[in-house]
Coordinates of C-alpha atoms and ligand atoms in Angstrom, one line a residue:
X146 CA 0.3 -85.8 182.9
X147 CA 0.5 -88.0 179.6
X148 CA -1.7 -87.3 176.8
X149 CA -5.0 -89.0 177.3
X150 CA -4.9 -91.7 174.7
X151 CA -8.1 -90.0 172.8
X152 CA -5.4 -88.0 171.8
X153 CA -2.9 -90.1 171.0
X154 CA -2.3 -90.9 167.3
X155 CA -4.0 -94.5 165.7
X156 CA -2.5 -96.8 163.4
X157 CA -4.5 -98.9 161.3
X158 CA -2.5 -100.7 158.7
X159 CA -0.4 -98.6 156.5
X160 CA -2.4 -95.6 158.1
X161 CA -1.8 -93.2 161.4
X162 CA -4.4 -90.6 162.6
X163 CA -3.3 -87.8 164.7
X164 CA -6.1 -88.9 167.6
X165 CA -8.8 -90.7 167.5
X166 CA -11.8 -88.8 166.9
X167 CA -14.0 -89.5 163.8
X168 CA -16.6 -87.7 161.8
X169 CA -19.0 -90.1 161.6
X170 CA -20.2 -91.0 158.2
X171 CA -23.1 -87.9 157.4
X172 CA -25.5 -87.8 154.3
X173 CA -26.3 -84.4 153.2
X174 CA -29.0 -85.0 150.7
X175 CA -27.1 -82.2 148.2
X176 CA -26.5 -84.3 145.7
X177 CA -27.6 -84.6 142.1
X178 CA -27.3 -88.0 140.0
X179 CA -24.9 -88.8 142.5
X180 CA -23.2 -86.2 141.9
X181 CA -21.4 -83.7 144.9
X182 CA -21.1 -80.1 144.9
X183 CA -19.2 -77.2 147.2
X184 CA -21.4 -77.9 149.8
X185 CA -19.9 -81.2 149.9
X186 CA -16.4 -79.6 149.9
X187 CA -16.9 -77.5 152.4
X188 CA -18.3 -79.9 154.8
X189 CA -16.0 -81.9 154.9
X190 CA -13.3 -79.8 154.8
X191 CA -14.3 -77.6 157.8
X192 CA -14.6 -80.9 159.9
X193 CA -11.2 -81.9 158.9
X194 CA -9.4 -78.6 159.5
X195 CA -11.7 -78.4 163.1
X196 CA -8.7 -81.6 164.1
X197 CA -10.9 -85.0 163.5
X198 CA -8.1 -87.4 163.5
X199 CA -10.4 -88.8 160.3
X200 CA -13.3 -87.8 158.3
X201 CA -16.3 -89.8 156.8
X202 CA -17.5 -89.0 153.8
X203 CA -21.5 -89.7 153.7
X204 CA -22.7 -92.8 152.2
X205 CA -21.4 -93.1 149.1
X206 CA -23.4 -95.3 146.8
X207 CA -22.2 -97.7 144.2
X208 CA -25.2 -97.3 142.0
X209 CA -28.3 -94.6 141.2
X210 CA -30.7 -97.5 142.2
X211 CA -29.0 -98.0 145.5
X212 CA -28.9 -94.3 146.6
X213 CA -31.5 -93.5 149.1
X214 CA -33.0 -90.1 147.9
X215 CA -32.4 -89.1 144.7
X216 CA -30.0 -86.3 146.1
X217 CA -27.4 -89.2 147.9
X218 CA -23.9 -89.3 146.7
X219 CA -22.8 -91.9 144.4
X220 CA -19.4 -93.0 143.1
X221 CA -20.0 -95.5 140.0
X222 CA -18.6 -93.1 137.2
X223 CA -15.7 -90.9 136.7
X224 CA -17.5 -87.4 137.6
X225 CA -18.3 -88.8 140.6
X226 CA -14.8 -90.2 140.8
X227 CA -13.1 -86.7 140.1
X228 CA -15.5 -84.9 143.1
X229 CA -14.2 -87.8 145.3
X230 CA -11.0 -87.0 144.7
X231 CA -11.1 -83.2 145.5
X232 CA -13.3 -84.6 149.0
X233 CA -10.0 -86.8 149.9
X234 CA -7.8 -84.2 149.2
X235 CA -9.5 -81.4 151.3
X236 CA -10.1 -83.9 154.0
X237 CA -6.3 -84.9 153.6
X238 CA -5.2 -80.8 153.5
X239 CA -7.3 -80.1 157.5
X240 CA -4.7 -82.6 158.4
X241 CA -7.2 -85.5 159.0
X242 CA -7.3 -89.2 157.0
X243 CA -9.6 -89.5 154.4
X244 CA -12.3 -92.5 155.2
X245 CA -15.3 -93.2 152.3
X246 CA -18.3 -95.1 153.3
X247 CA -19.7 -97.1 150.9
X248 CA -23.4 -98.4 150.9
X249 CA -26.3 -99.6 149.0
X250 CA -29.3 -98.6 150.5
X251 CA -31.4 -101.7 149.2
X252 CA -35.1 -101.6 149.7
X253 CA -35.1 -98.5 151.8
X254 CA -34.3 -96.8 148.8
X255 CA -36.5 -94.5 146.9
X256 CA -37.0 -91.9 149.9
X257 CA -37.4 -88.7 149.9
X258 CA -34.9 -86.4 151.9
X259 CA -35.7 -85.8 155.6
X260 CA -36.5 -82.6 155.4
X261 CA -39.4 -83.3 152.7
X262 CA -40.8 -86.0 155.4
X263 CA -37.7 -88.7 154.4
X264 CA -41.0 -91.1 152.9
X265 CA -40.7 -93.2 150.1
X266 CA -41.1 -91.7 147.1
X267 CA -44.1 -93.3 145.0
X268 CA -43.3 -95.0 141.4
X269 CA -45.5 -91.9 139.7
X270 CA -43.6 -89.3 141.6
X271 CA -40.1 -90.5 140.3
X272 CA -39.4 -93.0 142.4
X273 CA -38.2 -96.3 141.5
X274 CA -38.3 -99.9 142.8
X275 CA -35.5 -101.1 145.2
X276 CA -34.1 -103.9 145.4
X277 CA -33.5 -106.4 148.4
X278 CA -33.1 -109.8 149.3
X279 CA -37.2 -110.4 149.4
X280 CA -40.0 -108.6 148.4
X281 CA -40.5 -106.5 151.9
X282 CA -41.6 -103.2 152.1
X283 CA -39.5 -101.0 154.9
X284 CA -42.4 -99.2 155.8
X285 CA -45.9 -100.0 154.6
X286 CA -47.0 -98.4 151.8
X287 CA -43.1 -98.0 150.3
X288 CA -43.1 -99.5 146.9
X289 CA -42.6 -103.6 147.1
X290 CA -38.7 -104.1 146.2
X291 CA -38.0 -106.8 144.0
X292 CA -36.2 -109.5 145.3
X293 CA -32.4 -110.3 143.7
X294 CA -31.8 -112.9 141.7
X295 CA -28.5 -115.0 142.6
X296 CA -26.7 -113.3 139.5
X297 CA -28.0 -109.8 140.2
X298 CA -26.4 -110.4 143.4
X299 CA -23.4 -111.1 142.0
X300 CA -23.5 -108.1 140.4
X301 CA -24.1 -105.6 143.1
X302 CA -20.5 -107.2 144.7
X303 CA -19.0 -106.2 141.9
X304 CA -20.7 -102.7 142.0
X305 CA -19.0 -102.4 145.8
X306 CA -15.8 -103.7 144.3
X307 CA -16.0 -101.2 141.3
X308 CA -16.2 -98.2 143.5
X309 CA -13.9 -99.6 146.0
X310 CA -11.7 -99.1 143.4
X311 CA -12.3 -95.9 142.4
X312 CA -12.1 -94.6 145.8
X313 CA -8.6 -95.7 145.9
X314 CA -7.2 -94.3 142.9
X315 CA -9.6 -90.9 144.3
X316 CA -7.3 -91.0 147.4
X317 CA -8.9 -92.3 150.2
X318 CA -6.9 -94.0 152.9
X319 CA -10.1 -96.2 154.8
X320 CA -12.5 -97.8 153.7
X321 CA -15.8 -98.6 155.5
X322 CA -18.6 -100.7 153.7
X323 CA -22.1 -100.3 155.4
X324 CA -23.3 -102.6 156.5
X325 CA -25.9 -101.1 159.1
X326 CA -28.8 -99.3 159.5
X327 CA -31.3 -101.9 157.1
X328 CA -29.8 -100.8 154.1
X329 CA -28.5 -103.5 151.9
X330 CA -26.1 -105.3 153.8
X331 CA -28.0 -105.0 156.5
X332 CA -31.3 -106.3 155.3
X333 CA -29.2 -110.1 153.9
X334 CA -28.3 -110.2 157.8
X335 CA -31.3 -109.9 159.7
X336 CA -34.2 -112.3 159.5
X337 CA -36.5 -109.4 159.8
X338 CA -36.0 -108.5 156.3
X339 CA -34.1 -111.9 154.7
X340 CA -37.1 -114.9 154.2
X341 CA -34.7 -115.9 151.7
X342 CA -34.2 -120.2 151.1
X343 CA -31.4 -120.0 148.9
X344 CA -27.3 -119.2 149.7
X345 CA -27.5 -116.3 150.6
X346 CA -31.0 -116.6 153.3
X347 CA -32.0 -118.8 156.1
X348 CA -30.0 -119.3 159.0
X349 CA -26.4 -117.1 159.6
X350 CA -24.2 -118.5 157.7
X351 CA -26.7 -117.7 154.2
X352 CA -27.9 -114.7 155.7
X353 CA -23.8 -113.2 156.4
X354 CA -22.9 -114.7 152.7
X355 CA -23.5 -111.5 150.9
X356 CA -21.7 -109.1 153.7
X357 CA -18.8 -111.4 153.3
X358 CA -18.8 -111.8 149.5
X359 CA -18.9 -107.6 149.3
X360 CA -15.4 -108.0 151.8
X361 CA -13.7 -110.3 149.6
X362 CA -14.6 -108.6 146.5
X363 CA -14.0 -105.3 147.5
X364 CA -10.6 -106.4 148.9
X365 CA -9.7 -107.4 145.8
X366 CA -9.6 -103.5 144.7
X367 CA -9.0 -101.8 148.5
X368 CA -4.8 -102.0 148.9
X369 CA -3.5 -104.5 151.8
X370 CA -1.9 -101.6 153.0
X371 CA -4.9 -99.8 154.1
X372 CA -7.5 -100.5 156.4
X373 CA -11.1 -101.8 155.7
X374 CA -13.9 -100.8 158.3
X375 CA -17.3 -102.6 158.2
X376 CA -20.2 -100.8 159.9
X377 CA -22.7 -103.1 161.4
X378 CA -26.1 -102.9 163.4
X379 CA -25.7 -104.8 166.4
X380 CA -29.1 -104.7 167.1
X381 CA -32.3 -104.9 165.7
X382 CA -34.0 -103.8 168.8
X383 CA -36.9 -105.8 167.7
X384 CA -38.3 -109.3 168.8
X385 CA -36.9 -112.1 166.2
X386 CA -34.3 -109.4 164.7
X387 CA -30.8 -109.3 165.3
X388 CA -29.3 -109.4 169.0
X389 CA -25.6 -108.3 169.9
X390 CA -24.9 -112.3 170.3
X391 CA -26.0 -112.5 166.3
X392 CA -23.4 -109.8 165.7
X393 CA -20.7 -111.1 167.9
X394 CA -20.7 -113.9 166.4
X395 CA -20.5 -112.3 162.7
X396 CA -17.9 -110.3 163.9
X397 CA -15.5 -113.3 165.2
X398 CA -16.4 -114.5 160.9
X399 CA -15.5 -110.7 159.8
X400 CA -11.6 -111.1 161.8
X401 CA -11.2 -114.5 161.3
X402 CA -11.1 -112.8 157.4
X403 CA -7.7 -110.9 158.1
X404 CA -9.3 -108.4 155.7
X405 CA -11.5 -106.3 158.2
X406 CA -9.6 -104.2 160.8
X407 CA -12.7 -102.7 162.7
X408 CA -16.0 -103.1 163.4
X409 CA -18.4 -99.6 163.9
X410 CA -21.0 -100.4 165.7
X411 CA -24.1 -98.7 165.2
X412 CA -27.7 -100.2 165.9
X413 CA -31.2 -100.4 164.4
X414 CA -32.9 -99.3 161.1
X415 CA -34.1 -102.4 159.3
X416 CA -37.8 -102.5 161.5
X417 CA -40.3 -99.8 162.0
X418 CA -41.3 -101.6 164.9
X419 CA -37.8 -101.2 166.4
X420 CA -37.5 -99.7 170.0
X421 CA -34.3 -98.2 170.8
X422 CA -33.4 -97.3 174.6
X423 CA -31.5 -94.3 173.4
X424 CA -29.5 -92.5 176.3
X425 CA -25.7 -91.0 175.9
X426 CA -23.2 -94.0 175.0
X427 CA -26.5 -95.9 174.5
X428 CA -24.3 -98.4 171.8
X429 CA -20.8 -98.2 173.8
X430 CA -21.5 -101.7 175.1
X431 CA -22.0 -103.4 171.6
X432 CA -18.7 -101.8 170.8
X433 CA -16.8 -103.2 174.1
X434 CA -18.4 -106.9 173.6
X435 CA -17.3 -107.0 170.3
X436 CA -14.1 -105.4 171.2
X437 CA -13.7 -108.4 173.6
X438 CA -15.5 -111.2 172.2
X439 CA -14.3 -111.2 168.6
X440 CA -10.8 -109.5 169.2
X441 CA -10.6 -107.0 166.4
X442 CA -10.9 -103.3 166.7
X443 CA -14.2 -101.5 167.5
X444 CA -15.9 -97.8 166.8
X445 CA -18.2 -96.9 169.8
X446 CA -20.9 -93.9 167.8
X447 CA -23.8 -92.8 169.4
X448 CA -24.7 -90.2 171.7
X449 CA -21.3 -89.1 172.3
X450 CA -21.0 -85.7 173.0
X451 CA -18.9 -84.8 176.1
X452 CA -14.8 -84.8 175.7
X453 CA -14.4 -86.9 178.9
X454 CA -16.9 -89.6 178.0
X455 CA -15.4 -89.9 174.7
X456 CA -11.6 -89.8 176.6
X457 CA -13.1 -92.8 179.0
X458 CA -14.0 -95.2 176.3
X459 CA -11.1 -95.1 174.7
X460 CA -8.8 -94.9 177.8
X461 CA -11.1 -97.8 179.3
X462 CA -11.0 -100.5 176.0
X463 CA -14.4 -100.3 175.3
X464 CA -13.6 -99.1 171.6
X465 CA -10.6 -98.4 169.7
X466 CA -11.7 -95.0 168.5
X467 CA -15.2 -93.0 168.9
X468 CA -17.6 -91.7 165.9
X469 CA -19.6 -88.3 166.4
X470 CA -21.7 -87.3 163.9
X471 CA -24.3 -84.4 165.4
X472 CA -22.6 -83.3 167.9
X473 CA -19.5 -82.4 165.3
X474 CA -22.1 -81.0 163.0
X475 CA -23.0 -78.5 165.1
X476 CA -19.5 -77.8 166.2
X477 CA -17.2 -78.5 163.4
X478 CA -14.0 -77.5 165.7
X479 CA -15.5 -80.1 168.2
X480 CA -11.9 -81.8 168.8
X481 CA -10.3 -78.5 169.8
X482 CA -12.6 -78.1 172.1
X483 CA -12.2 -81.8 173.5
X484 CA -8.4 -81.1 173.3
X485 CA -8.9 -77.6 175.4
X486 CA -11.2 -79.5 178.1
X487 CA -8.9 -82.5 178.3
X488 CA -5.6 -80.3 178.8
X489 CA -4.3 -81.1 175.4
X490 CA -2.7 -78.5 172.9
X491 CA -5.4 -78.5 170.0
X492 CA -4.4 -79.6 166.3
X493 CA -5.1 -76.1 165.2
X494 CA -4.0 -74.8 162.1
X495 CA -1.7 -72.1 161.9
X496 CA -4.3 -69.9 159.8
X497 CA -6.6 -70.1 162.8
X498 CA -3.8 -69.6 165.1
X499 CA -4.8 -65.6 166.0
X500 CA -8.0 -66.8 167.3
X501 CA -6.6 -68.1 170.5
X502 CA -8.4 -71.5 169.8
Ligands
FMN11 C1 -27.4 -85.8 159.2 C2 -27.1 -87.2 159.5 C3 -26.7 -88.1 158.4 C4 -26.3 -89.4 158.6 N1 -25.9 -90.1 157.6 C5 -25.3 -91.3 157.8 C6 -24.7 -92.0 156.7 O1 -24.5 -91.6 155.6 N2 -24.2 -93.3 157.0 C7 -24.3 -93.8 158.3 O2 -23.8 -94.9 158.5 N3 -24.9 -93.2 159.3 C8 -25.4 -91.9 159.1 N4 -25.9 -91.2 160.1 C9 -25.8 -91.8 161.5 C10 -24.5 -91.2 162.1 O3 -23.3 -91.6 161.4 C11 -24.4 -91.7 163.6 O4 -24.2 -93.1 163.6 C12 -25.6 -91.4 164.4 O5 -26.1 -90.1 164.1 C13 -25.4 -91.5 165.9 O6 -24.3 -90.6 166.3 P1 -24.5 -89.2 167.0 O7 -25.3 -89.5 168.2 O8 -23.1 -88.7 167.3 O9 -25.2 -88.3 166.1 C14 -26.3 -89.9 159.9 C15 -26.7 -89.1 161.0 C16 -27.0 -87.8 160.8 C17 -27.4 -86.9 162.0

């Protein structure tokens, strides 16, 4: 029987993964000023020694103001640099490749961490105002952001670029910049949160202007050699917001580029009024229309939990690779255990060997 091709290796550019399973990209709200810790080191290293053929880091953010709790990882100065780099190089030690998300979180920044309620956090409680492209409150009741001038704009690029770059000299082989979840990116792209009448708001082409300025900037810094990932929601699962034809038809913009080599496609997070038919795989179709529709590379994430559904949509097109992120936090050796059920030898290392794995 051949190896089933969740197993086989992946090349992306300059770049090969042993099989292609990913941790999803996981904030762990144990940050301080941006700054990681052990905790961080350990996370991440345990996932990547448990045979992920690559590892996320969490959203990384390219400035304090764009963190979403004050305890979110940043990388926009050179302590946060030097903890990036030991992250890369435990990731790269389990064996895996070393991917960094980078993100801004825009106006739904200024929250608390989930387990204090994850609400924004008021101006006389240490908050501070986010910005976005208008002056819309996520939530009501969440501070008013200020909307971005053209030239502040500008200079948030050049923050993604900036840290793009020092995620390459920290080691990192991929690159994803978020672009999901009505964070930053996200919020210039849908018309939920984007009343803008200038370049970069009204119809799609304004609206995608910033997502595709942050490519070209931060392509500028990211190697040609390696790959650049852009995660996008492909729904806004909410009347007048986004639909996977909006998203399609960004992604056919984001290949027609040369610069991106695959889309991860996530749903949702820019409305509170958002319904979303969650159900395992629920978001495996966005990532096999895109897959076919735009011809680049796709990441099915979502409610993937079982080996052989993650084996069947690779082995079946409908994604390139698949994401897990809770099911792999729970089980950190998750891909041995997918290997084991699938008939595969597992990637174990040979300090584990003894335990039969
Ligand atoms: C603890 C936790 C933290 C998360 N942090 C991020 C993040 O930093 N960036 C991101 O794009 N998605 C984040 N997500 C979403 C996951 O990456 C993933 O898309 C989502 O959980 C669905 O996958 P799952 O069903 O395998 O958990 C987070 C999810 C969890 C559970």
């Amino acid at each position: 029987m051949s190896t089933p091709l969740l197993f086989q290796p992946v090349r992306f550019r300059s770049v090969t993964a042993r099989n292609r399973i990913v941790v999803s990209p996981m904030c762990q709200y144990s940050a301080n000023d941006g700054l990681g810790n052990d905790w961080h080191v350990q996370h991440l290293g345990a996932r990547a020694a448990g045979g992920a053929g690559i590892v996320f880091t969490e959203a990384t953010h390219v400035s304090a103001v764009g963190r979403i709790t004050p305890h979110c990882l940043g990388l926009y100065n050179a302590e946060h640099q030097a903890l990036l780099g030991r992250l890369a190089g435990v990731i790269t030690q389990g064996g895996s490749v070393p991917g960094i998300q980078i993100a801004h979180a825009g106006r739904k920044a200024s929250s608390q961490v989930p387990w204090q309620g994850g609400k924004p956090i008021p101006l006389s409680e240490g908050g501070w105002v986010p910005l976005a492209p208008s002056a819309l409150p996520s939530v009501p009741g969440a501070t008013d952001p200020r909307a971005l001038s053209g030239g502040e704009i500008g200079d948030i690029i050049g923050q993604f670029a900036a840290t793009a770059a020092m995620a390459r000299e920290a080691g990192f082989k991929i690159l994803e910049i978020h672009g999901a979840h009505g964070y930053l990116g996200h919020s210039f792209l849908s018309p939920v949160s984007n009343r803008r009448n200038d370049a970069y708001g009204g119809d799609a082409d304004g609206r995608s202007r910033f997502l595709l300025e942050v490519v070209e900037a931060v392509r500028g810094e990211w190697p040609s050699e390696l790959p650049l990932w852009v995660r996008l929601s492909c729904s806004d699962w909410v009347a007048g917001g986004l639909t996977i034809e909006d998203t399609v038809a960004l992604a056919r913009r984001l290949a027609a580029t040369g610069q991106v080599d695959l889309i991860d496609c996530s749903s949702g997070g820019v409305s509170h009024e958002q319904t979303i038919p969650s159900h395992p795989g629920y978001q495996v179709p966005f990532a096999e229309a895109i897959r076919h529709r735009a011809g680049i590379a796709t990441g099915a994430v979502g409610l993937i939990t079982e080996p052989t559904h993650a084996a069947e949509i690779v082995a079946n097109g409908r994604a390139d690779v698949v994401l897990l992120a809770r099911a792999i936090l729970a089980d950190p050796g998750w891909a041995w255990r997918a290997a084991r059920a699938l008939g595969v030898p597992a990637d174990v290392p040979s300090q584990y060997l003894r335990a039969g794995l």
